[in-house]
């Protein structure tokens, strides 16, 4: 993959003979460990430079009709995975910013549930108003901002590693097969005070 699909000129992975930069090709190469550190950083920079808009991260970097419009469309599914790649590679602020742009835009447009896709503008809506694959932001906020992730089979253990980014306070509840986990963090001066409540017999890291 690195030999044939990495473009040093474009600083990104390509996934076809068409001359475009694709969100999915680069996101998956990062998440699946294909990209080394240099390519990973370059691809993240390229996606931010070529795909990001005020409304999310677009599918492609230019307009192509047969791919739901290319840069005319934001995919919440792929954007959640791109945000995950940013959270996991030392760029949590960028992950949170993508959540604000993609899902924040849908909420500003009046969404009551999250759409299959989102038009890359501040007004238009999508005609599939509720789609399961667009709910990735809820897991991202729980796992990376609130910082609660499973660390053992069936939530026998959890990792608690909140990443406040620019937030002064936040709280949430994560349902697990063993019961609810609740966490809250609040900033006082330069210090965050975090409170965590877990079910009995759950190991915490």
Coordinates of C-alpha atoms in Angstrom, one line a residue:
X1 CA 0.0 0.0 0.0
X2 CA 2.8 2.4 0.9
X3 CA 4.7 1.6 -2.3
X4 CA 1.8 2.0 -4.7
X5 CA -0.9 4.2 -3.1
X6 CA 1.1 6.8 -1.2
X7 CA 1.6 10.1 -3.2
X8 CA 4.6 12.0 -2.0
X9 CA 3.5 14.9 -4.2
X10 CA 0.1 15.1 -2.6
X11 CA 1.2 14.0 0.9
X12 CA -1.7 11.6 1.0
X13 CA -2.9 8.1 0.0
X14 CA -4.9 7.6 -3.2
X15 CA -7.5 4.9 -3.7
X16 CA -8.2 5.1 -7.5
X17 CA -6.9 6.5 -10.7
X18 CA -9.0 9.6 -10.3
X19 CA -7.0 12.7 -9.3
X20 CA -8.6 13.4 -5.9
X21 CA -7.7 13.2 -2.2
X22 CA -10.1 10.9 -0.3
X23 CA -11.1 11.0 3.3
X24 CA -11.6 7.3 3.7
X25 CA -8.4 6.2 2.1
X26 CA -6.3 8.3 4.4
X27 CA -8.3 7.7 7.5
X28 CA -8.2 3.9 7.2
X29 CA -4.5 3.9 6.4
X30 CA -3.9 5.7 9.7
X31 CA -6.3 3.7 11.8
X32 CA -5.2 0.3 10.5
X33 CA -1.5 1.0 11.1
X34 CA -0.5 1.2 7.4
X35 CA 1.0 4.7 7.7
X36 CA 4.3 5.2 9.4
X37 CA 4.6 8.3 11.7
X38 CA 5.8 10.6 8.9
X39 CA 3.0 9.6 6.5
X40 CA 0.4 9.7 9.3
X41 CA 1.3 13.3 10.2
X42 CA 1.4 14.3 6.6
X43 CA -2.0 12.7 5.8
X44 CA -3.7 14.3 8.8
X45 CA -2.3 17.7 7.7
X46 CA -3.4 17.1 4.1
X47 CA -6.9 16.2 5.1
X48 CA -7.2 19.2 7.4
X49 CA -5.9 21.5 4.6
X50 CA -7.9 20.0 1.6
X51 CA -11.0 18.5 3.1
X52 CA -12.0 20.6 6.1
X53 CA -14.7 23.2 5.8
X54 CA -16.8 25.1 8.5
X55 CA -19.3 22.2 8.2
X56 CA -17.1 19.2 8.7
X57 CA -14.6 17.2 6.7
X58 CA -15.7 16.4 3.1
X59 CA -15.6 13.0 1.4
X60 CA -13.3 14.2 -1.4
X61 CA -11.3 17.4 -2.1
X62 CA -13.3 18.3 -5.2
X63 CA -16.7 17.9 -6.7
X64 CA -17.4 14.5 -8.3
X65 CA -21.1 13.8 -9.1
X66 CA -21.0 10.0 -8.7
X67 CA -19.6 10.1 -5.2
X68 CA -22.5 12.0 -3.6
X69 CA -21.0 15.2 -4.8
X70 CA -17.5 14.7 -3.5
X71 CA -16.6 17.9 -1.6
X72 CA -20.3 18.9 -1.6
X73 CA -21.0 16.3 1.1
X74 CA -19.8 15.5 4.6
X75 CA -20.1 11.9 5.8
X76 CA -20.7 11.8 9.6
X77 CA -19.6 8.1 9.5
X78 CA -16.2 8.8 8.0
X79 CA -15.8 12.0 9.9
X80 CA -16.2 10.1 13.2
X81 CA -13.4 7.8 12.1
X82 CA -11.2 10.7 11.0
X83 CA -11.8 12.3 14.4
X84 CA -10.9 9.0 16.1
X85 CA -7.6 9.0 14.2
X86 CA -6.9 12.5 15.5
X87 CA -7.8 11.7 19.1
X88 CA -5.5 8.6 18.9
X89 CA -2.6 10.5 17.4
X90 CA -2.1 13.4 19.7
X91 CA -4.5 15.8 18.1
X92 CA -7.6 15.8 20.4
X93 CA -8.3 19.5 19.8
X94 CA -8.8 18.7 16.1
X95 CA -11.0 15.7 16.9
X96 CA -13.3 17.9 19.0
X97 CA -13.3 20.6 16.4
X98 CA -14.5 18.1 13.8
X99 CA -17.4 17.1 16.1
X100 CA -18.3 20.7 16.5
X101 CA -18.3 21.3 12.7
X102 CA -20.0 18.2 11.5
X103 CA -22.6 17.4 14.2
X104 CA -22.8 21.0 15.4
X105 CA -23.8 22.1 11.9
X106 CA -26.6 19.4 11.8
X107 CA -27.9 20.7 15.1
X108 CA -27.9 24.3 13.9
X109 CA -29.9 23.2 10.9
X110 CA -32.5 21.8 13.2
X111 CA -31.7 18.1 13.2
X112 CA -33.4 16.1 15.9
X113 CA -31.5 12.9 14.9
X114 CA -28.3 12.6 12.9
X115 CA -28.6 12.4 9.1
X116 CA -27.0 9.8 6.8
X117 CA -24.9 12.6 5.2
X118 CA -24.7 16.3 5.6
X119 CA -24.5 18.9 2.8
X120 CA -21.4 20.9 3.0
X121 CA -23.1 24.2 3.6
X122 CA -24.9 26.0 6.4
X123 CA -28.5 25.6 5.2
X124 CA -29.4 22.4 3.3
X125 CA -30.6 19.2 5.0
X126 CA -30.3 15.6 4.0
X127 CA -33.3 13.5 3.0
X128 CA -32.4 10.5 5.3
X129 CA -33.0 12.2 8.6
X130 CA -32.0 9.4 11.0
X131 CA -29.1 7.0 10.3
X132 CA -27.3 4.7 12.8
X133 CA -23.8 5.2 11.2
X134 CA -24.0 8.9 12.0
X135 CA -24.0 8.5 15.8
X136 CA -20.2 8.2 16.1
X137 CA -19.9 11.5 17.9
X138 CA -21.6 10.1 21.0
X139 CA -18.9 7.4 21.4
X140 CA -16.1 9.8 20.6
X141 CA -17.3 12.2 23.3
X142 CA -17.6 9.4 25.8
X143 CA -14.3 7.6 24.9
X144 CA -12.0 10.6 24.3
X145 CA -13.4 13.7 25.9
X146 CA -15.0 12.1 29.0
X147 CA -12.2 9.5 28.6
X148 CA -14.0 6.3 29.5
X149 CA -13.0 3.2 27.5
X150 CA -13.3 -0.5 28.1
X151 CA -9.9 -2.1 29.1
X152 CA -11.1 -5.6 29.8
X153 CA -13.7 -8.2 28.6
X154 CA -17.3 -7.1 29.2
X155 CA -16.1 -3.9 30.9
X156 CA -14.4 -5.8 33.7
X157 CA -11.9 -2.9 33.6
X158 CA -12.0 0.6 32.2
X159 CA -9.5 3.3 31.4
X160 CA -10.3 6.8 32.6
X161 CA -8.3 9.4 30.6
X162 CA -10.3 12.6 30.0
X163 CA -9.0 15.1 27.5
X164 CA -10.6 18.5 28.2
X165 CA -9.2 20.3 25.2
X166 CA -10.7 23.8 25.6
X167 CA -13.6 22.8 27.8
X168 CA -13.9 24.2 31.3
X169 CA -16.4 21.6 32.4
X170 CA -18.1 18.5 31.1
X171 CA -19.8 15.4 32.5
X172 CA -21.5 12.3 31.2
X173 CA -22.7 8.8 31.8
X174 CA -21.6 5.6 29.9
X175 CA -23.8 2.5 30.0
X176 CA -22.0 -0.8 30.3
X177 CA -23.2 -4.4 30.9
X178 CA -22.1 -4.0 34.5
X179 CA -23.9 -0.8 35.1
X180 CA -23.5 2.9 34.6
X181 CA -20.2 4.8 34.7
X182 CA -20.4 8.5 35.5
X183 CA -17.7 11.1 35.3
X184 CA -17.5 14.9 35.6
X185 CA -14.6 17.3 35.2
X186 CA -14.4 21.0 36.1
X187 CA -11.6 23.4 35.7
X188 CA -10.6 25.6 38.6
X189 CA -7.7 27.9 37.7
X190 CA -5.2 25.7 35.9
X191 CA -6.4 22.4 37.5
X192 CA -9.2 20.0 36.5
X193 CA -11.0 18.3 39.3
X194 CA -12.5 15.0 38.0
X195 CA -15.0 12.7 39.8
X196 CA -15.6 9.1 38.7
X197 CA -18.2 6.6 39.8
X198 CA -18.0 3.0 38.6
X199 CA -20.0 -0.2 39.4
X200 CA -18.6 -2.5 42.1
X201 CA -15.7 -4.8 41.1
X202 CA -14.8 -2.8 38.0
X203 CA -11.0 -2.2 37.7
X204 CA -10.0 1.3 36.9
X205 CA -6.8 2.4 35.2

